[in-house]
Amino acid sequence: MMSAQATAARGFHRRMRTQRVILGVLAGLVGILFLLPAIWMLLGSLRPGGDIIASVSPLSWNTLIPDVWTLDNYAALFGPLRFGQAMMNSLIVAFASVVLGLAITIPAAYALSVFRFPGRELVFAVLVVGFMIPFEAIAIPLAQIFTQWHLDNTYIGLILPGIGNGLAIFNLRQFFLGVPGELHEAARVDGASELRTMTQVYLPLSVTPVINSALLIFLAQWGAYLWPLLVVSDEKIQVAAIALSRTFSDTSFNFGQMFGGALVISVIPAVLLLVLQRYFTQSVATKGLK
């Protein structure tokens, strides 16, 4: 009897190991498929721009692996195209938008979740409808207003539209609604002001939603193209997305420079997400222990 059970157990473990190996191989293949475009972009940025399209047909190893390796595309990006300055402008705009945006988003979400006042739900409904309206629908009239206010070709003009992120407010409000009301009442009994209650009671519990909201604001500003195109004509404060568009025109294009610029632009959010992933894990684990 024991021998039969042991044999069955060994057979079960062998099947489980086989299944894990098969699933691991399949996951690896799927991962490679997803990585192929990024690898092609990376290797394409290291070959002469004209060779990228020429190597596509017929498909071969040369489509992916360059015959000639060069750093000329990056030299042009960070030289005549001044892509480094544009990247710095994008970082300034994105991080300033995050700081100012959170300074507005957190109190707004706190007020809409904790305070009870007439019309609160109406204000929230207007907020939800507001962030569902495509920005492209209001971009041109808003750009005209900013021009009248002499905010075109300024960092302020680039930053202001990104700080009032309705989706970030919605995200934080939904979390604040889940915080037990007894905590707010206990803080009031202790004589804490609303500002102190928000910063010392609600925010320490809201690490993950605050990071989520910060990422929403950052990514929206980092990837913005239409708004900088409308309000900025001075190359000195132009952002990376517009600088990348200088790699092609109506009569010429350079896919090597385009690939290199797109790769550099995508590295910043990728690194940011990898770094913040640790804080997501720590926040979830800490709340689970509590």
mmCIF file of C-alpha atoms in Angstrom:
data_model
loop_
_atom_site.group_PDB
_atom_site.id
_atom_site.type_symbol
_atom_site.label_atom_id
_atom_site.label_comp_id
_atom_site.label_asym_id
_atom_site.label_seq_id
_atom_site.Cartn_x
_atom_site.Cartn_y
_atom_site.Cartn_z
ATOM 1 C CA MET A 1 0.000 0.000 0.000
ATOM 2 C CA MET A 2 2.767 2.441 1.028
ATOM 3 C CA SER A 3 4.785 1.573 -2.069
ATOM 4 C CA ALA A 4 1.814 2.301 -4.344
ATOM 5 C CA GLN A 5 1.229 5.635 -2.632
ATOM 6 C CA ALA A 6 4.910 6.562 -2.894
ATOM 7 C CA THR A 7 4.935 5.658 -6.596
ATOM 8 C CA ALA A 8 1.810 7.743 -7.200
ATOM 9 C CA ALA A 9 3.349 10.670 -5.311
ATOM 10 C CA ARG A 10 6.572 10.467 -7.343
ATOM 11 C CA GLY A 11 4.561 10.347 -10.559
ATOM 12 C CA PHE A 12 2.554 13.383 -9.471
ATOM 13 C CA HIS A 13 5.713 15.362 -8.660
ATOM 14 C CA ARG A 14 7.271 14.404 -12.012
ATOM 15 C CA ARG A 15 4.161 15.623 -13.845
ATOM 16 C CA MET A 16 4.219 18.867 -11.873
ATOM 17 C CA ARG A 17 7.903 19.422 -12.680
ATOM 18 C CA THR A 18 7.238 18.699 -16.362
ATOM 19 C CA GLN A 19 4.349 21.148 -16.400
ATOM 20 C CA ARG A 20 6.477 23.823 -14.714
ATOM 21 C CA VAL A 21 9.252 23.311 -17.267
ATOM 22 C CA ILE A 22 6.799 23.536 -20.178
ATOM 23 C CA LEU A 23 5.137 26.654 -18.740
ATOM 24 C CA GLY A 24 8.542 28.189 -18.088
ATOM 25 C CA VAL A 25 9.629 27.594 -21.679
ATOM 26 C CA LEU A 26 6.366 29.022 -23.015
ATOM 27 C CA ALA A 27 6.680 32.074 -20.751
ATOM 28 C CA GLY A 28 10.248 32.577 -21.968
ATOM 29 C CA LEU A 29 9.180 32.396 -25.616
ATOM 30 C CA VAL A 30 6.343 34.867 -25.046
ATOM 31 C CA GLY A 31 8.770 37.165 -23.224
ATOM 32 C CA ILE A 32 11.203 37.024 -26.148
ATOM 33 C CA LEU A 33 8.392 37.897 -28.565
ATOM 34 C CA PHE A 34 7.531 40.941 -26.491
ATOM 35 C CA LEU A 35 11.187 41.955 -26.251
ATOM 36 C CA LEU A 36 11.908 41.616 -29.973
ATOM 37 C CA PRO A 37 10.604 45.108 -30.931
ATOM 38 C CA ALA A 38 12.695 46.691 -28.155
ATOM 39 C CA ILE A 39 15.763 44.706 -29.233
ATOM 40 C CA TRP A 40 15.193 45.713 -32.861
ATOM 41 C CA MET A 41 14.906 49.357 -31.761
ATOM 42 C CA LEU A 42 18.115 49.136 -29.722
ATOM 43 C CA LEU A 43 20.152 47.425 -32.459
ATOM 44 C CA GLY A 44 18.590 49.645 -35.127
ATOM 45 C CA SER A 45 19.786 52.722 -33.275
ATOM 46 C CA LEU A 46 23.342 51.352 -33.572
ATOM 47 C CA ARG A 47 23.314 51.050 -37.366
ATOM 48 C CA PRO A 48 23.189 53.684 -40.119
ATOM 49 C CA GLY A 49 19.667 55.049 -40.385
ATOM 50 C CA GLY A 50 19.237 54.198 -44.050
ATOM 51 C CA ASP A 51 20.093 50.535 -43.461
ATOM 52 C CA ILE A 52 17.119 49.864 -41.168
ATOM 53 C CA ILE A 53 14.410 49.841 -43.827
ATOM 54 C CA ALA A 54 16.729 48.305 -46.422
ATOM 55 C CA SER A 55 17.343 45.317 -44.136
ATOM 56 C CA VAL A 56 13.664 44.576 -43.481
ATOM 57 C CA SER A 57 13.089 42.783 -46.766
ATOM 58 C CA PRO A 58 13.854 39.984 -47.131
ATOM 59 C CA LEU A 59 13.749 38.957 -43.478
ATOM 60 C CA SER A 60 17.042 37.549 -42.230
ATOM 61 C CA TRP A 61 19.441 37.795 -39.336
ATOM 62 C CA ASN A 62 20.637 41.034 -40.883
ATOM 63 C CA THR A 63 17.189 42.503 -40.168
ATOM 64 C CA LEU A 64 18.027 42.333 -36.473
ATOM 65 C CA ILE A 65 21.846 42.234 -36.339
ATOM 66 C CA PRO A 66 23.597 45.201 -38.014
ATOM 67 C CA ASP A 67 26.409 44.691 -40.495
ATOM 68 C CA VAL A 68 27.845 48.088 -39.561
ATOM 69 C CA TRP A 69 27.857 49.322 -35.961
ATOM 70 C CA THR A 70 27.909 53.042 -35.287
ATOM 71 C CA LEU A 71 27.162 55.616 -32.581
ATOM 72 C CA ASP A 72 26.539 58.383 -35.118
ATOM 73 C CA ASN A 73 22.807 58.400 -34.388
ATOM 74 C CA TYR A 74 23.367 59.167 -30.701
ATOM 75 C CA ALA A 75 26.080 61.690 -31.571
ATOM 76 C CA ALA A 76 23.586 63.519 -33.788
ATOM 77 C CA LEU A 77 20.825 63.309 -31.162
ATOM 78 C CA PHE A 78 22.904 64.756 -28.362
ATOM 79 C CA GLY A 79 24.792 67.072 -30.693
ATOM 80 C CA PRO A 80 23.033 69.110 -33.407
ATOM 81 C CA LEU A 81 19.530 67.970 -32.397
ATOM 82 C CA ARG A 82 20.150 68.982 -28.739
ATOM 83 C CA PHE A 83 18.190 66.008 -27.472
ATOM 84 C CA GLY A 84 19.918 66.125 -24.078
ATOM 85 C CA GLN A 85 18.587 69.616 -23.402
ATOM 86 C CA ALA A 86 15.111 68.520 -24.475
ATOM 87 C CA MET A 87 15.309 65.524 -22.109
ATOM 88 C CA MET A 88 16.241 67.849 -19.253
ATOM 89 C CA ASN A 89 13.276 70.082 -20.105
ATOM 90 C CA SER A 90 10.972 67.063 -20.048
ATOM 91 C CA LEU A 91 12.326 66.030 -16.653
ATOM 92 C CA ILE A 92 11.830 69.530 -15.244
ATOM 93 C CA VAL A 93 8.273 69.717 -16.549
ATOM 94 C CA ALA A 94 7.337 66.197 -15.449
ATOM 95 C CA PHE A 95 8.767 66.388 -11.912
ATOM 96 C CA ALA A 96 7.459 69.912 -11.318
ATOM 97 C CA SER A 97 4.034 68.733 -12.483
ATOM 98 C CA VAL A 98 4.195 65.801 -10.049
ATOM 99 C CA VAL A 99 5.079 68.037 -7.085
ATOM 100 C CA LEU A 100 2.471 70.687 -7.863
ATOM 101 C CA GLY A 101 -0.056 68.099 -8.989
ATOM 102 C CA LEU A 102 0.159 66.130 -5.741
ATOM 103 C CA ALA A 103 -0.082 69.385 -3.772
ATOM 104 C CA ILE A 104 -3.464 69.902 -5.460
ATOM 105 C CA THR A 105 -4.598 66.307 -5.904
ATOM 106 C CA ILE A 106 -4.150 65.102 -2.305
ATOM 107 C CA PRO A 107 -6.140 67.917 -0.596
ATOM 108 C CA ALA A 108 -8.824 67.740 -3.303
ATOM 109 C CA ALA A 109 -9.245 63.970 -2.876
ATOM 110 C CA TYR A 110 -9.212 64.352 0.913
ATOM 111 C CA ALA A 111 -11.918 67.033 0.832
ATOM 112 C CA LEU A 112 -14.120 65.040 -1.551
ATOM 113 C CA SER A 113 -13.859 61.910 0.588
ATOM 114 C CA VAL A 114 -13.875 63.199 4.193
ATOM 115 C CA PHE A 115 -15.904 66.404 4.185
ATOM 116 C CA ARG A 116 -19.644 66.226 3.738
ATOM 117 C CA PHE A 117 -21.063 69.350 2.127
ATOM 118 C CA PRO A 118 -23.979 70.111 -0.207
ATOM 119 C CA GLY A 119 -23.099 69.345 -3.797
ATOM 120 C CA ARG A 120 -20.131 67.118 -3.008
ATOM 121 C CA GLU A 121 -21.303 64.353 -5.307
ATOM 122 C CA LEU A 122 -22.060 66.890 -8.041
ATOM 123 C CA VAL A 123 -18.525 68.266 -7.793
ATOM 124 C CA PHE A 124 -17.155 64.744 -8.020
ATOM 125 C CA ALA A 125 -19.396 63.958 -11.018
ATOM 126 C CA VAL A 126 -18.159 67.083 -12.819
ATOM 127 C CA LEU A 127 -14.593 66.020 -12.035
ATOM 128 C CA VAL A 128 -15.165 62.554 -13.498
ATOM 129 C CA VAL A 129 -16.772 63.974 -16.637
ATOM 130 C CA GLY A 130 -13.901 66.462 -16.908
ATOM 131 C CA PHE A 131 -11.125 63.888 -17.112
ATOM 132 C CA MET A 132 -13.146 61.833 -19.596
ATOM 133 C CA ILE A 133 -13.148 64.722 -22.099
ATOM 134 C CA PRO A 134 -10.254 64.236 -24.567
ATOM 135 C CA PHE A 135 -7.603 66.898 -24.065
ATOM 136 C CA GLU A 136 -7.393 67.312 -27.834
ATOM 137 C CA ALA A 137 -10.910 68.765 -27.762
ATOM 138 C CA ILE A 138 -9.836 71.745 -25.648
ATOM 139 C CA ALA A 139 -6.143 72.020 -26.523
ATOM 140 C CA ILE A 140 -6.419 74.689 -29.233
ATOM 141 C CA PRO A 141 -8.697 77.146 -27.353
ATOM 142 C CA LEU A 142 -6.636 76.579 -24.199
ATOM 143 C CA ALA A 143 -3.441 77.328 -26.141
ATOM 144 C CA GLN A 144 -5.018 80.576 -27.381
ATOM 145 C CA ILE A 145 -5.796 81.559 -23.776
ATOM 146 C CA PHE A 146 -2.241 80.774 -22.683
ATOM 147 C CA THR A 147 -0.895 82.872 -25.547
ATOM 148 C CA GLN A 148 -3.089 85.794 -24.469
ATOM 149 C CA TRP A 149 -1.728 85.404 -20.939
ATOM 150 C CA HIS A 150 1.848 85.370 -22.337
ATOM 151 C CA LEU A 151 2.434 81.870 -20.958
ATOM 152 C CA ASP A 152 3.551 80.418 -24.279
ATOM 153 C CA ASN A 153 7.241 79.517 -24.501
ATOM 154 C CA THR A 154 7.448 79.209 -20.702
ATOM 155 C CA TYR A 155 7.841 76.308 -18.302
ATOM 156 C CA ILE A 156 4.714 77.481 -16.505
ATOM 157 C CA GLY A 157 2.744 77.117 -19.707
ATOM 158 C CA LEU A 158 3.984 73.542 -20.095
ATOM 159 C CA ILE A 159 3.351 72.597 -16.463
ATOM 160 C CA LEU A 160 -0.027 74.131 -15.627
ATOM 161 C CA PRO A 161 -2.330 71.905 -17.745
ATOM 162 C CA GLY A 162 -0.805 68.761 -16.238
ATOM 163 C CA ILE A 163 -1.218 69.504 -12.533
ATOM 164 C CA GLY A 164 -5.012 69.190 -12.376
ATOM 165 C CA ASN A 165 -5.223 65.475 -13.138
ATOM 166 C CA GLY A 166 -8.805 64.340 -12.552
ATOM 167 C CA LEU A 167 -7.916 60.653 -12.804
ATOM 168 C CA ALA A 168 -5.329 61.064 -10.020
ATOM 169 C CA ILE A 169 -7.929 62.754 -7.792
ATOM 170 C CA PHE A 170 -10.403 59.974 -8.543
ATOM 171 C CA ASN A 171 -7.776 57.346 -7.693
ATOM 172 C CA LEU A 172 -6.905 58.920 -4.331
ATOM 173 C CA ARG A 173 -10.503 59.684 -3.377
ATOM 174 C CA GLN A 174 -11.544 56.075 -3.863
ATOM 175 C CA PHE A 175 -8.780 54.994 -1.481
ATOM 176 C CA PHE A 176 -9.529 57.686 1.119
ATOM 177 C CA LEU A 177 -13.154 56.539 1.177
ATOM 178 C CA GLY A 178 -11.920 53.140 2.357
ATOM 179 C CA VAL A 179 -10.026 54.574 5.345
ATOM 180 C CA PRO A 180 -12.082 53.928 8.523
ATOM 181 C CA GLY A 181 -13.930 57.035 9.658
ATOM 182 C CA GLU A 182 -12.979 56.239 13.256
ATOM 183 C CA LEU A 183 -9.405 57.336 12.482
ATOM 184 C CA HIS A 184 -10.632 60.766 11.420
ATOM 185 C CA GLU A 185 -12.846 61.048 14.495
ATOM 186 C CA ALA A 186 -9.985 59.992 16.792
ATOM 187 C CA ALA A 187 -7.722 62.646 15.243
ATOM 188 C CA ARG A 188 -10.381 65.300 15.817
ATOM 189 C CA VAL A 189 -10.795 64.208 19.437
ATOM 190 C CA ASP A 190 -7.028 64.563 19.893
ATOM 191 C CA GLY A 191 -7.284 68.129 18.608
ATOM 192 C CA ALA A 192 -5.532 67.534 15.289
ATOM 193 C CA SER A 193 -6.254 69.963 12.488
ATOM 194 C CA GLU A 194 -7.498 68.723 9.135
ATOM 195 C CA LEU A 195 -4.069 69.379 7.614
ATOM 196 C CA ARG A 196 -2.387 67.320 10.315
ATOM 197 C CA THR A 197 -4.995 64.558 9.978
ATOM 198 C CA MET A 198 -4.431 64.422 6.230
ATOM 199 C CA THR A 199 -0.625 64.396 6.434
ATOM 200 C CA GLN A 200 -0.143 62.214 9.519
ATOM 201 C CA VAL A 201 -3.105 59.835 9.389
ATOM 202 C CA TYR A 202 -4.272 59.461 5.798
ATOM 203 C CA LEU A 203 -1.054 59.870 3.816
ATOM 204 C CA PRO A 204 0.987 57.214 5.691
ATOM 205 C CA LEU A 205 -1.781 54.748 4.800
ATOM 206 C CA SER A 206 -1.831 55.861 1.176
ATOM 207 C CA VAL A 207 1.688 55.218 -0.108
ATOM 208 C CA THR A 208 0.587 53.082 -3.043
ATOM 209 C CA PRO A 209 -2.277 55.327 -4.270
ATOM 210 C CA VAL A 210 -0.075 58.416 -3.934
ATOM 211 C CA ILE A 211 2.639 56.734 -6.025
ATOM 212 C CA ASN A 212 -0.032 55.703 -8.543
ATOM 213 C CA SER A 213 -1.274 59.279 -8.788
ATOM 214 C CA ALA A 214 2.278 60.603 -9.128
ATOM 215 C CA LEU A 215 2.928 58.146 -11.956
ATOM 216 C CA LEU A 216 -0.291 59.166 -13.722
ATOM 217 C CA ILE A 217 0.795 62.801 -13.651
ATOM 218 C CA PHE A 218 4.398 62.016 -14.602
ATOM 219 C CA LEU A 219 3.554 59.746 -17.528
ATOM 220 C CA ALA A 220 0.921 62.155 -18.864
ATOM 221 C CA GLN A 221 3.459 64.989 -18.922
ATOM 222 C CA TRP A 222 6.376 62.850 -20.074
ATOM 223 C CA GLY A 223 4.501 61.587 -23.111
ATOM 224 C CA ALA A 224 2.764 64.870 -23.967
ATOM 225 C CA TYR A 225 3.177 65.908 -27.589
ATOM 226 C CA LEU A 226 0.234 68.040 -28.728
ATOM 227 C CA TRP A 227 0.388 70.595 -25.912
ATOM 228 C CA PRO A 228 4.136 71.354 -26.186
ATOM 229 C CA LEU A 229 3.698 71.552 -29.945
ATOM 230 C CA LEU A 230 1.010 74.233 -29.510
ATOM 231 C CA VAL A 231 2.521 76.431 -26.803
ATOM 232 C CA VAL A 232 6.275 76.182 -27.357
ATOM 233 C CA SER A 233 8.182 77.361 -30.397
ATOM 234 C CA ASP A 234 11.460 78.169 -28.620
ATOM 235 C CA GLU A 235 13.818 75.203 -29.003
ATOM 236 C CA LYS A 236 15.539 76.070 -25.709
ATOM 237 C CA ILE A 237 12.546 74.876 -23.667
ATOM 238 C CA GLN A 238 11.202 72.259 -26.068
ATOM 239 C CA VAL A 239 10.538 68.797 -24.636
ATOM 240 C CA ALA A 240 11.909 65.440 -25.747
ATOM 241 C CA ALA A 241 8.857 64.290 -27.693
ATOM 242 C CA ILE A 242 9.090 67.336 -29.972
ATOM 243 C CA ALA A 243 12.856 67.040 -30.261
ATOM 244 C CA LEU A 244 12.380 63.465 -31.439
ATOM 245 C CA SER A 245 10.133 64.701 -34.248
ATOM 246 C CA ARG A 246 13.096 66.669 -35.646
ATOM 247 C CA THR A 247 14.622 63.375 -36.813
ATOM 248 C CA PHE A 248 12.281 63.410 -39.804
ATOM 249 C CA SER A 249 10.745 65.986 -42.108
ATOM 250 C CA ASP A 250 8.708 66.074 -45.296
ATOM 251 C CA THR A 251 11.751 65.272 -47.401
ATOM 252 C CA SER A 252 14.102 63.285 -45.161
ATOM 253 C CA PHE A 253 14.077 60.899 -42.244
ATOM 254 C CA ASN A 254 16.548 58.973 -40.138
ATOM 255 C CA PHE A 255 15.132 55.883 -38.493
ATOM 256 C CA GLY A 256 18.358 55.267 -36.607
ATOM 257 C CA GLN A 257 18.078 58.605 -34.811
ATOM 258 C CA MET A 258 14.366 58.052 -34.299
ATOM 259 C CA PHE A 259 14.946 54.633 -32.761
ATOM 260 C CA GLY A 260 17.689 55.986 -30.517
ATOM 261 C CA GLY A 261 15.579 58.902 -29.308
ATOM 262 C CA ALA A 262 12.537 56.706 -28.692
ATOM 263 C CA LEU A 263 14.709 54.267 -26.743
ATOM 264 C CA VAL A 264 16.162 57.030 -24.557
ATOM 265 C CA ILE A 265 12.690 58.470 -23.904
ATOM 266 C CA SER A 266 11.316 55.083 -22.886
ATOM 267 C CA VAL A 267 14.205 54.334 -20.494
ATOM 268 C CA ILE A 268 13.202 57.010 -17.960
ATOM 269 C CA PRO A 269 9.664 55.716 -17.221
ATOM 270 C CA ALA A 270 10.902 52.111 -17.343
ATOM 271 C CA VAL A 271 13.566 52.774 -14.696
ATOM 272 C CA LEU A 272 11.066 54.751 -12.628
ATOM 273 C CA LEU A 273 8.575 51.897 -12.668
ATOM 274 C CA LEU A 274 11.257 49.368 -11.740
ATOM 275 C CA VAL A 275 12.418 51.499 -8.800
ATOM 276 C CA LEU A 276 8.900 52.191 -7.527
ATOM 277 C CA GLN A 277 7.881 48.547 -7.853
ATOM 278 C CA ARG A 278 9.778 47.881 -4.614
ATOM 279 C CA TYR A 279 7.699 50.481 -2.783
ATOM 280 C CA PHE A 280 4.481 48.919 -4.059
ATOM 281 C CA THR A 281 5.584 45.577 -2.607
ATOM 282 C CA GLN A 282 6.679 47.101 0.695
ATOM 283 C CA SER A 283 3.436 49.025 1.053
ATOM 284 C CA VAL A 284 1.259 45.983 0.422
ATOM 285 C CA ALA A 285 3.348 43.814 2.755
ATOM 286 C CA THR A 286 3.264 46.425 5.530
ATOM 287 C CA LYS A 287 -0.500 46.819 5.350
ATOM 288 C CA GLY A 288 -0.877 43.044 5.360
ATOM 289 C CA LEU A 289 1.198 42.797 8.556
ATOM 290 C CA LYS A 290 -0.855 45.500 10.228
#
